[in-house]
Structure formats: C-alpha cells, structure tokens
PDB file of C-alpha atoms in Angstrom:
ATOM      1  CA  UNK A 456       5.616  32.039 -13.916  1.00  0.00           C
ATOM      2  CA  UNK A 457       2.224  33.507 -13.228  1.00  0.00           C
ATOM      3  CA  UNK A 458      -0.256  33.250 -16.109  1.00  0.00           C
ATOM      4  CA  UNK A 459      -1.573  36.585 -17.325  1.00  0.00           C
ATOM      5  CA  UNK A 460      -5.140  35.311 -16.714  1.00  0.00           C
ATOM      6  CA  UNK A 461      -4.514  34.343 -13.095  1.00  0.00           C
ATOM      7  CA  UNK A 462      -5.605  36.658 -10.295  1.00  0.00           C
ATOM      8  CA  UNK A 463      -3.020  36.918  -7.410  1.00  0.00           C
ATOM      9  CA  UNK A 464      -3.691  39.266  -4.517  1.00  0.00           C
ATOM     10  CA  UNK A 465      -1.010  41.829  -3.854  1.00  0.00           C
ATOM     11  CA  UNK A 466      -0.987  40.617  -0.267  1.00  0.00           C
ATOM     12  CA  UNK A 467      -0.096  37.012  -1.227  1.00  0.00           C
ATOM     13  CA  UNK A 468       3.525  35.884  -0.779  1.00  0.00           C
ATOM     14  CA  UNK A 469       4.684  33.520  -3.516  1.00  0.00           C
ATOM     15  CA  UNK A 470       8.236  32.153  -3.951  1.00  0.00           C
ATOM     16  CA  UNK A 471       9.865  33.382  -7.130  1.00  0.00           C
ATOM     17  CA  UNK A 472       9.593  30.092  -8.916  1.00  0.00           C
ATOM     18  CA  UNK A 473       5.942  29.261  -8.071  1.00  0.00           C
ATOM     19  CA  UNK A 474       3.861  28.499 -11.118  1.00  0.00           C
ATOM     20  CA  UNK A 475       0.201  29.615 -11.390  1.00  0.00           C
ATOM     21  CA  UNK A 476      -2.053  28.543 -14.243  1.00  0.00           C
ATOM     22  CA  UNK A 477      -4.672  30.552 -16.044  1.00  0.00           C
ATOM     23  CA  UNK A 478      -7.872  31.597 -14.281  1.00  0.00           C
ATOM     24  CA  UNK A 479      -6.593  30.521 -10.813  1.00  0.00           C
ATOM     25  CA  UNK A 480      -7.251  32.855  -7.933  1.00  0.00           C
ATOM     26  CA  UNK A 481      -4.757  33.388  -5.046  1.00  0.00           C
ATOM     27  CA  UNK A 482      -6.249  35.463  -2.244  1.00  0.00           C
ATOM     28  CA  UNK A 483      -4.699  37.591   0.419  1.00  0.00           C
ATOM     29  CA  UNK A 484      -2.826  36.089   3.383  1.00  0.00           C
ATOM     30  CA  UNK A 485      -1.583  33.106   1.241  1.00  0.00           C
ATOM     31  CA  UNK A 486       2.084  32.042   1.382  1.00  0.00           C
ATOM     32  CA  UNK A 487       3.312  29.532  -1.148  1.00  0.00           C
ATOM     33  CA  UNK A 488       6.767  27.910  -1.053  1.00  0.00           C
ATOM     34  CA  UNK A 489       9.322  27.209  -3.753  1.00  0.00           C
ATOM     35  CA  UNK A 490       8.591  25.187  -6.885  1.00  0.00           C
ATOM     36  CA  UNK A 491       4.968  24.679  -6.071  1.00  0.00           C
ATOM     37  CA  UNK A 492       2.767  24.328  -9.154  1.00  0.00           C
ATOM     38  CA  UNK A 493      -0.821  25.480  -9.284  1.00  0.00           C
ATOM     39  CA  UNK A 494      -2.837  24.450 -12.209  1.00  0.00           C
ATOM     40  CA  UNK A 495      -5.670  26.285 -13.967  1.00  0.00           C
ATOM     41  CA  UNK A 496      -8.993  27.239 -12.265  1.00  0.00           C
ATOM     42  CA  UNK A 497      -7.735  26.550  -8.722  1.00  0.00           C
ATOM     43  CA  UNK A 498      -8.702  28.884  -5.765  1.00  0.00           C
ATOM     44  CA  UNK A 499      -6.469  29.390  -2.746  1.00  0.00           C
ATOM     45  CA  UNK A 500      -7.673  31.631   0.099  1.00  0.00           C
ATOM     46  CA  UNK A 501      -6.053  32.495   3.387  1.00  0.00           C
ATOM     47  CA  UNK A 502      -4.770  32.619   5.957  1.00  0.00           C
ATOM     48  CA  UNK A 503      -2.997  29.682   4.296  1.00  0.00           C
ATOM     49  CA  UNK A 504       0.594  28.554   4.268  1.00  0.00           C
ATOM     50  CA  UNK A 505       1.718  26.084   1.602  1.00  0.00           C
ATOM     51  CA  UNK A 506       5.277  24.616   1.601  1.00  0.00           C
ATOM     52  CA  UNK A 507       7.636  23.713  -1.206  1.00  0.00           C
ATOM     53  CA  UNK A 508       7.117  21.323  -4.162  1.00  0.00           C
ATOM     54  CA  UNK A 509       3.432  20.965  -3.901  1.00  0.00           C
ATOM     55  CA  UNK A 510       1.152  20.351  -6.900  1.00  0.00           C
ATOM     56  CA  UNK A 511      -2.426  21.668  -6.966  1.00  0.00           C
ATOM     57  CA  UNK A 512      -4.579  20.587  -9.899  1.00  0.00           C
ATOM     58  CA  UNK A 513      -7.480  22.309 -11.588  1.00  0.00           C
ATOM     59  CA  UNK A 514     -10.669  23.230  -9.724  1.00  0.00           C
ATOM     60  CA  UNK A 515      -9.155  22.477  -6.238  1.00  0.00           C
ATOM     61  CA  UNK A 516     -10.358  24.779  -3.434  1.00  0.00           C
ATOM     62  CA  UNK A 517      -7.644  25.195  -0.808  1.00  0.00           C
ATOM     63  CA  UNK A 518      -7.900  27.236   2.382  1.00  0.00           C
ATOM     64  CA  UNK A 519     -11.514  28.516   2.203  1.00  0.00           C
ATOM     65  CA  UNK A 520     -13.794  29.051   5.134  1.00  0.00           C
ATOM     66  CA  UNK A 521     -14.857  26.035   7.184  1.00  0.00           C
ATOM     67  CA  UNK A 522     -18.244  24.470   6.484  1.00  0.00           C
ATOM     68  CA  UNK A 523     -19.400  25.087  10.006  1.00  0.00           C
ATOM     69  CA  UNK A 524     -22.578  27.052  10.880  1.00  0.00           C
ATOM     70  CA  UNK A 525     -20.983  28.489  13.902  1.00  0.00           C
ATOM     71  CA  UNK A 526     -18.099  30.025  11.900  1.00  0.00           C
ATOM     72  CA  UNK A 527     -18.359  33.829  12.037  1.00  0.00           C
ATOM     73  CA  UNK A 528     -15.428  34.830   9.858  1.00  0.00           C
ATOM     74  CA  UNK A 529     -12.675  34.426  12.469  1.00  0.00           C
ATOM     75  CA  UNK A 530      -9.003  34.464  11.008  1.00  0.00           C
ATOM     76  CA  UNK A 531      -8.379  30.695  11.265  1.00  0.00           C
ATOM     77  CA  UNK A 532      -5.633  28.987   9.287  1.00  0.00           C
ATOM     78  CA  UNK A 533      -4.590  26.173   6.951  1.00  0.00           C
ATOM     79  CA  UNK A 534      -1.031  24.871   7.071  1.00  0.00           C
ATOM     80  CA  UNK A 535       0.280  22.553   4.350  1.00  0.00           C
ATOM     81  CA  UNK A 536       3.742  20.991   4.267  1.00  0.00           C
ATOM     82  CA  UNK A 537       5.901  19.961   1.319  1.00  0.00           C
ATOM     83  CA  UNK A 538       5.575  17.719  -1.736  1.00  0.00           C
ATOM     84  CA  UNK A 539       1.814  17.141  -1.485  1.00  0.00           C
ATOM     85  CA  UNK A 540      -0.488  16.549  -4.445  1.00  0.00           C
ATOM     86  CA  UNK A 541      -4.061  17.761  -4.509  1.00  0.00           C
ATOM     87  CA  UNK A 542      -5.853  16.371  -7.627  1.00  0.00           C
ATOM     88  CA  UNK A 543      -8.950  17.780  -9.280  1.00  0.00           C
ATOM     89  CA  UNK A 544     -11.708  19.158  -7.151  1.00  0.00           C
ATOM     90  CA  UNK A 545     -10.207  18.705  -3.753  1.00  0.00           C
ATOM     91  CA  UNK A 546     -11.584  20.856  -0.957  1.00  0.00           C
ATOM     92  CA  UNK A 547      -9.367  21.686   2.044  1.00  0.00           C
ATOM     93  CA  UNK A 548     -10.880  23.925   4.711  1.00  0.00           C
ATOM     94  CA  UNK A 549      -9.318  26.152   7.393  1.00  0.00           C
ATOM     95  CA  UNK A 550      -9.861  25.517  11.113  1.00  0.00           C
ATOM     96  CA  UNK A 551     -12.348  27.005  13.603  1.00  0.00           C
ATOM     97  CA  UNK A 552     -11.828  28.938  16.887  1.00  0.00           C
ATOM     98  CA  UNK A 553     -13.785  26.239  18.725  1.00  0.00           C
ATOM     99  CA  UNK A 554     -10.905  23.822  18.226  1.00  0.00           C
ATOM    100  CA  UNK A 555      -7.232  24.367  17.199  1.00  0.00           C
ATOM    101  CA  UNK A 556      -7.975  27.234  14.892  1.00  0.00           C
ATOM    102  CA  UNK A 557      -5.925  25.519  12.201  1.00  0.00           C
ATOM    103  CA  UNK A 558      -6.181  22.524   9.774  1.00  0.00           C
ATOM    104  CA  UNK A 559      -2.784  20.895   9.319  1.00  0.00           C
ATOM    105  CA  UNK A 560      -1.493  18.629   6.543  1.00  0.00           C
ATOM    106  CA  UNK A 561       2.035  17.208   6.617  1.00  0.00           C
ATOM    107  CA  UNK A 562       4.304  16.151   3.759  1.00  0.00           C
ATOM    108  CA  UNK A 563       4.269  13.780   0.784  1.00  0.00           C
ATOM    109  CA  UNK A 564       0.508  13.157   0.871  1.00  0.00           C
ATOM    110  CA  UNK A 565      -1.562  12.280  -2.229  1.00  0.00           C
ATOM    111  CA  UNK A 566      -5.156  13.488  -2.294  1.00  0.00           C
ATOM    112  CA  UNK A 567      -6.877  12.051  -5.416  1.00  0.00           C
ATOM    113  CA  UNK A 568      -9.747  13.753  -7.104  1.00  0.00           C
ATOM    114  CA  UNK A 569     -12.669  15.200  -5.055  1.00  0.00           C
ATOM    115  CA  UNK A 570     -11.286  14.525  -1.599  1.00  0.00           C
ATOM    116  CA  UNK A 571     -12.427  16.660   1.255  1.00  0.00           C
ATOM    117  CA  UNK A 572     -10.532  17.600   4.489  1.00  0.00           C
ATOM    118  CA  UNK A 573     -12.782  19.483   6.820  1.00  0.00           C
ATOM    119  CA  UNK A 574     -11.945  22.083   9.466  1.00  0.00           C
ATOM    120  CA  UNK A 575      -9.453  21.378  12.278  1.00  0.00           C
ATOM    121  CA  UNK A 576      -8.320  18.148  10.844  1.00  0.00           C
ATOM    122  CA  UNK A 577      -4.693  16.926  11.298  1.00  0.00           C
ATOM    123  CA  UNK A 578      -3.283  14.824   8.565  1.00  0.00           C
ATOM    124  CA  UNK A 579       0.260  13.358   8.987  1.00  0.00           C
ATOM    125  CA  UNK A 580       2.621  12.546   6.138  1.00  0.00           C
ATOM    126  CA  UNK A 581       2.852   9.967   3.290  1.00  0.00           C
ATOM    127  CA  UNK A 582      -0.810   9.300   3.357  1.00  0.00           C
ATOM    128  CA  UNK A 583      -2.977   8.381   0.325  1.00  0.00           C
ATOM    129  CA  UNK A 584      -6.576   9.524  -0.057  1.00  0.00           C
ATOM    130  CA  UNK A 585      -8.161   7.768  -3.001  1.00  0.00           C
ATOM    131  CA  UNK A 586     -10.960   9.454  -4.973  1.00  0.00           C
ATOM    132  CA  UNK A 587     -13.838  10.993  -2.951  1.00  0.00           C
ATOM    133  CA  UNK A 588     -12.356  10.151   0.488  1.00  0.00           C
ATOM    134  CA  UNK A 589     -13.850  12.629   2.973  1.00  0.00           C
ATOM    135  CA  UNK A 590     -12.993  13.628   6.523  1.00  0.00           C
ATOM    136  CA  UNK A 591     -15.442  15.325   8.913  1.00  0.00           C
ATOM    137  CA  UNK A 592     -14.222  18.031  11.204  1.00  0.00           C
ATOM    138  CA  UNK A 593     -11.607  17.415  13.884  1.00  0.00           C
ATOM    139  CA  UNK A 594     -10.350  14.146  12.405  1.00  0.00           C
ATOM    140  CA  UNK A 595      -6.710  13.088  13.108  1.00  0.00           C
ATOM    141  CA  UNK A 596      -4.857  10.889  10.584  1.00  0.00           C
ATOM    142  CA  UNK A 597      -1.471   9.305  11.342  1.00  0.00           C
ATOM    143  CA  UNK A 598       1.451   8.826   8.927  1.00  0.00           C
ATOM    144  CA  UNK A 599       1.187   6.311   6.147  1.00  0.00           C
ATOM    145  CA  UNK A 600      -2.585   5.818   6.339  1.00  0.00           C
ATOM    146  CA  UNK A 601      -4.409   4.900   3.175  1.00  0.00           C
ATOM    147  CA  UNK A 602      -8.118   5.705   2.642  1.00  0.00           C
ATOM    148  CA  UNK A 603      -9.833   3.809  -0.144  1.00  0.00           C
ATOM    149  CA  UNK A 604     -12.183   5.479  -2.605  1.00  0.00           C
ATOM    150  CA  UNK A 605     -15.491   6.784  -1.314  1.00  0.00           C
ATOM    151  CA  UNK A 606     -14.571   6.501   2.296  1.00  0.00           C
ATOM    152  CA  UNK A 607     -16.073   8.769   4.885  1.00  0.00           C
ATOM    153  CA  UNK A 608     -14.689   9.501   8.369  1.00  0.00           C
ATOM    154  CA  UNK A 609     -16.965  10.778  11.110  1.00  0.00           C
ATOM    155  CA  UNK A 610     -15.943  13.957  12.922  1.00  0.00           C
ATOM    156  CA  UNK A 611     -13.530  13.658  15.894  1.00  0.00           C
ATOM    157  CA  UNK A 612     -12.319  10.196  14.777  1.00  0.00           C
ATOM    158  CA  UNK A 613      -8.652   9.227  14.953  1.00  0.00           C
ATOM    159  CA  UNK A 614      -6.871   6.854  12.697  1.00  0.00           C
ATOM    160  CA  UNK A 615      -3.466   5.487  13.733  1.00  0.00           C
ATOM    161  CA  UNK A 616      -0.367   5.251  11.527  1.00  0.00           C
ATOM    162  CA  UNK A 617      -0.225   2.555   8.849  1.00  0.00           C
ATOM    163  CA  UNK A 618      -3.924   1.881   9.069  1.00  0.00           C
ATOM    164  CA  UNK A 619      -5.896   1.101   5.895  1.00  0.00           C
ATOM    165  CA  UNK A 620      -9.585   1.845   5.067  1.00  0.00           C
ATOM    166  CA  UNK A 621     -11.091  -0.313   2.410  1.00  0.00           C
ATOM    167  CA  UNK A 622     -13.083   1.404  -0.397  1.00  0.00           C
ATOM    168  CA  UNK A 623     -16.457   2.585   0.627  1.00  0.00           C
ATOM    169  CA  UNK A 624     -15.785   2.289   4.343  1.00  0.00           C
ATOM    170  CA  UNK A 625     -17.906   4.444   6.647  1.00  0.00           C
ATOM    171  CA  UNK A 626     -15.898   5.052   9.751  1.00  0.00           C
ATOM    172  CA  UNK A 627     -17.528   6.005  13.104  1.00  0.00           C
ATOM    173  CA  UNK A 628     -14.874   5.017  15.600  1.00  0.00           C
ATOM    174  CA  UNK A 629     -11.083   5.136  16.148  1.00  0.00           C
ATOM    175  CA  UNK A 630      -8.766   2.771  14.212  1.00  0.00           C
ATOM    176  CA  UNK A 631      -5.594   1.739  15.964  1.00  0.00           C
ATOM    177  CA  UNK A 632      -2.254   1.739  14.119  1.00  0.00           C
ATOM    178  CA  UNK A 633      -1.605  -1.092  11.561  1.00  0.00           C
ATOM    179  CA  UNK A 634      -5.346  -2.157  11.317  1.00  0.00           C
ATOM    180  CA  UNK A 635      -7.274  -2.679   8.152  1.00  0.00           C
ATOM    181  CA  UNK A 636     -10.953  -1.865   8.286  1.00  0.00           C
ATOM    182  CA  UNK A 637     -13.845  -2.202   5.765  1.00  0.00           C
ATOM    183  CA  UNK A 638     -17.601  -1.914   5.548  1.00  0.00           C
ATOM    184  CA  UNK A 639     -20.488   0.242   6.796  1.00  0.00           C
ATOM    185  CA  UNK A 640     -20.053   0.604   9.621  1.00  0.00           C
ATOM    186  CA  UNK A 641     -16.350  -0.092   9.212  1.00  0.00           C
ATOM    187  CA  UNK A 642     -15.041  -3.161  11.219  1.00  0.00           C
ATOM    188  CA  UNK A 643     -11.566  -4.540  11.639  1.00  0.00           C
ATOM    189  CA  UNK A 644     -10.624  -7.259   9.100  1.00  0.00           C
ATOM    190  CA  UNK A 645      -6.816  -7.781   9.309  1.00  0.00           C
ATOM    191  CA  UNK A 646      -3.390  -6.279   9.979  1.00  0.00           C
ATOM    192  CA  UNK A 647      -1.986  -4.116   7.074  1.00  0.00           C
ATOM    193  CA  UNK A 648       1.002  -6.453   6.845  1.00  0.00           C
ATOM    194  CA  UNK A 649       1.673  -5.759   3.199  1.00  0.00           C
ATOM    195  CA  UNK A 650       1.950  -2.075   3.877  1.00  0.00           C
ATOM    196  CA  UNK A 651       4.239  -2.706   6.881  1.00  0.00           C
ATOM    197  CA  UNK A 652       6.560  -4.852   4.675  1.00  0.00           C
ATOM    198  CA  UNK A 653       6.801  -2.064   2.128  1.00  0.00           C
ATOM    199  CA  UNK A 654       7.783   0.389   4.891  1.00  0.00           C
ATOM    200  CA  UNK A 655      10.604  -1.688   6.226  1.00  0.00           C
ATOM    201  CA  UNK A 656       9.044  -3.522   9.175  1.00  0.00           C
ATOM    202  CA  UNK A 657      10.818  -6.756   9.938  1.00  0.00           C
ATOM    203  CA  UNK A 658       9.134 -10.179  10.030  1.00  0.00           C
ATOM    204  CA  UNK A 659       9.426 -10.186  13.766  1.00  0.00           C
ATOM    205  CA  UNK A 660       7.791  -6.774  14.092  1.00  0.00           C
ATOM    206  CA  UNK A 661       4.941  -7.789  11.862  1.00  0.00           C
ATOM    207  CA  UNK A 662       4.520 -10.986  13.905  1.00  0.00           C
ATOM    208  CA  UNK A 663       4.344  -8.854  17.038  1.00  0.00           C
ATOM    209  CA  UNK A 664       1.641  -6.660  15.463  1.00  0.00           C
ATOM    210  CA  UNK A 665      -0.418  -9.649  14.462  1.00  0.00           C
ATOM    211  CA  UNK A 666      -0.217 -11.025  17.977  1.00  0.00           C
ATOM    212  CA  UNK A 667      -1.373  -7.656  19.360  1.00  0.00           C
ATOM    213  CA  UNK A 668      -4.206  -7.653  16.839  1.00  0.00           C
ATOM    214  CA  UNK A 669      -5.225 -11.172  17.823  1.00  0.00           C
ATOM    215  CA  UNK A 670      -5.314 -10.275  21.533  1.00  0.00           C
ATOM    216  CA  UNK A 671      -7.404  -7.091  20.820  1.00  0.00           C
ATOM    217  CA  UNK A 672      -9.789  -8.496  18.245  1.00  0.00           C
ATOM    218  CA  UNK A 673      -9.845 -12.260  18.237  1.00  0.00           C
ATOM    219  CA  UNK A 674      -9.443 -13.296  21.970  1.00  0.00           C
ATOM    220  CA  UNK A 675     -12.928 -12.150  22.992  1.00  0.00           C
ATOM    221  CA  UNK A 676     -11.361 -10.234  25.930  1.00  0.00           C
ATOM    222  CA  UNK A 677     -12.855  -7.030  27.276  1.00  0.00           C
ATOM    223  CA  UNK A 678     -10.801  -3.980  26.311  1.00  0.00           C
ATOM    224  CA  UNK A 679      -9.310  -3.531  29.766  1.00  0.00           C
ATOM    225  CA  UNK A 680      -8.284  -7.198  29.909  1.00  0.00           C
ATOM    226  CA  UNK A 681      -6.797  -7.012  26.350  1.00  0.00           C
ATOM    227  CA  UNK A 682      -4.757  -3.993  27.393  1.00  0.00           C
ATOM    228  CA  UNK A 683      -3.460  -5.861  30.420  1.00  0.00           C
ATOM    229  CA  UNK A 684      -2.441  -8.743  28.236  1.00  0.00           C
ATOM    230  CA  UNK A 685      -0.717  -6.314  25.787  1.00  0.00           C
ATOM    231  CA  UNK A 686       1.143  -4.342  28.537  1.00  0.00           C
ATOM    232  CA  UNK A 687       4.300  -6.698  28.656  1.00  0.00           C
ATOM    233  CA  UNK A 688       4.460  -6.801  24.837  1.00  0.00           C
ATOM    234  CA  UNK A 689       4.373  -2.954  24.755  1.00  0.00           C
ATOM    235  CA  UNK A 690       7.245  -2.733  27.231  1.00  0.00           C
ATOM    236  CA  UNK A 691       9.389  -5.021  25.067  1.00  0.00           C
ATOM    237  CA  UNK A 692       8.481  -3.811  21.526  1.00  0.00           C
ATOM    238  CA  UNK A 693       8.170  -0.203  20.269  1.00  0.00           C
ATOM    239  CA  UNK A 694       5.691  -1.091  17.576  1.00  0.00           C
ATOM    240  CA  UNK A 695       3.290  -2.575  20.197  1.00  0.00           C
ATOM    241  CA  UNK A 696       3.871   0.452  22.409  1.00  0.00           C
ATOM    242  CA  UNK A 697       2.504   2.639  19.680  1.00  0.00           C
ATOM    243  CA  UNK A 698      -0.587   0.371  19.353  1.00  0.00           C
ATOM    244  CA  UNK A 699      -1.260   0.474  23.115  1.00  0.00           C
ATOM    245  CA  UNK A 700      -0.559   4.148  23.512  1.00  0.00           C
ATOM    246  CA  UNK A 701      -3.056   4.960  20.737  1.00  0.00           C
ATOM    247  CA  UNK A 702      -5.787   2.783  22.338  1.00  0.00           C
ATOM    248  CA  UNK A 703      -5.215   4.326  25.796  1.00  0.00           C
ATOM    249  CA  UNK A 704      -5.441   7.879  24.324  1.00  0.00           C
ATOM    250  CA  UNK A 705      -8.715   7.215  22.494  1.00  0.00           C
ATOM    251  CA  UNK A 706     -11.623   9.249  23.691  1.00  0.00           C
ATOM    252  CA  UNK A 707     -14.088   7.606  21.239  1.00  0.00           C
ATOM    253  CA  UNK A 708     -14.865   3.902  20.960  1.00  0.00           C
ATOM    254  CA  UNK A 709     -12.557   1.723  18.922  1.00  0.00           C
ATOM    255  CA  UNK A 710     -13.634  -0.190  15.866  1.00  0.00           C
ATOM    256  CA  UNK A 711     -14.377  -3.640  17.319  1.00  0.00           C
TER     257      UNK A 711
END
C-alpha cells in the first residue's frame, strides 16, 4: 500500500495496512500504526510515533525539528494518538530538551489546513483547530477545545477543556475550562454552553458553570475573593472543581 513514488526509510516501522501516497517521504525513526492513510507529498520525520486510523493530507509536515534557535539536533520526539486528521499544509514539530522533550497529541483531533503545533505542546483529544490556527511552544490544550480560524496562542499558555476561541483571537493568557474568548487580545465573552450541551452536560451542570463564570468574570471580585466564593461550589460539583483546579494551577495570568 506504499506508492512506488514514495520514499520510505528502511528504519521506519509501518503497520502492514498503512497507505502512503506518491512523493511522500517517511524518515527514519518513524512508527505508524494500523490503517493510517498518508496522502501525496507529505513529509514525516522522526523520532515520531503515530497511532492507528490517522489521516494525513498532502503537504503536511509532521515530526520535523522544532523552530527553536536553541535546538542543536537533540533526539526529541513527537507522539500522536489515534484517529486524528491533519489537513493540507499542517506543521507539527517535535519537542525540545529544554522542556518535556516531546510534543504530544491525543486522539480524535481535527487539524484543518495550515495549522501549526509548535515544540513541546500538549494537545488533548477531540479538539478542532480551524484553518490557520497556530500554537506557540509549550502550549497545553485540554479535551474538546475548539480554536477558530486564524487564532494564535502565545507560548506557555494553557487552555482548559471545552473552551472555545473565536476566529482571529490572539490569546496571551490562560483560558479556564468552558469559557469562550474572542478578540485581540482575547477576552472572555460567555460560557460555551452549546458545546457543553452537545457533550452531554445536564442543565444543572451548565447552570453551575454559568454561576462560576459570573463569579469569576461579572462580580468585579479580585481573583482571590472569587476563588473563595467558588470554593463551596467546587466541593459540591465536579464540573466546578475542574474550573477551580485549573485556575489555581495557572502560572500565567488568566483572561479577564
């Protein structure tokens, strides 16, 4: 299932049913799992591990060296899970030794055309990156996050699960779970209630999330006072506990 015009290193390890299109290049130290389909003109370098049932479209560059001037050729890694889609022109870089040494991407993610995931990023599962969404280095993205087209995320920023970035957002600070942000610089605008409904959150859970959002963003409380107000809600409701835990773990400022 490897086109005669593809170039596959003898050191690469491909499952028997992997498909590789014409003029694609698979380098050494690349492992690719079952039923993964690689289109024409894609380049995959290693050390890179790619799971099962992924789809990589033409002109994608997966697992190449990080765009970091301090990188000196160290053997860092890229790890990709299962059932991800990388559309045309996506660039996904390996890690650096100055951080984790690895870039990680989970399962069931959709990266539309020309998206970029920089070195040492951690992307969860079931995310959507619309066209030209870009992550700086060391960014962490939770599950079910959606990044609108032309969004840009500053290095070391964290985005919590179920958050939503509107198209063209420029993000310079952490986004707690469930929060929708938009603008340049990005600011909070609402709770991603529609997304929560689609993922099975109950009306009571969404009501709790809205109350937590109101306390943090609409009560004009200082952050410490808002967290004190949220503490009893977090003890009673798991969805608010995740919200509070994220805020407490933040080492950058939050979008406010």
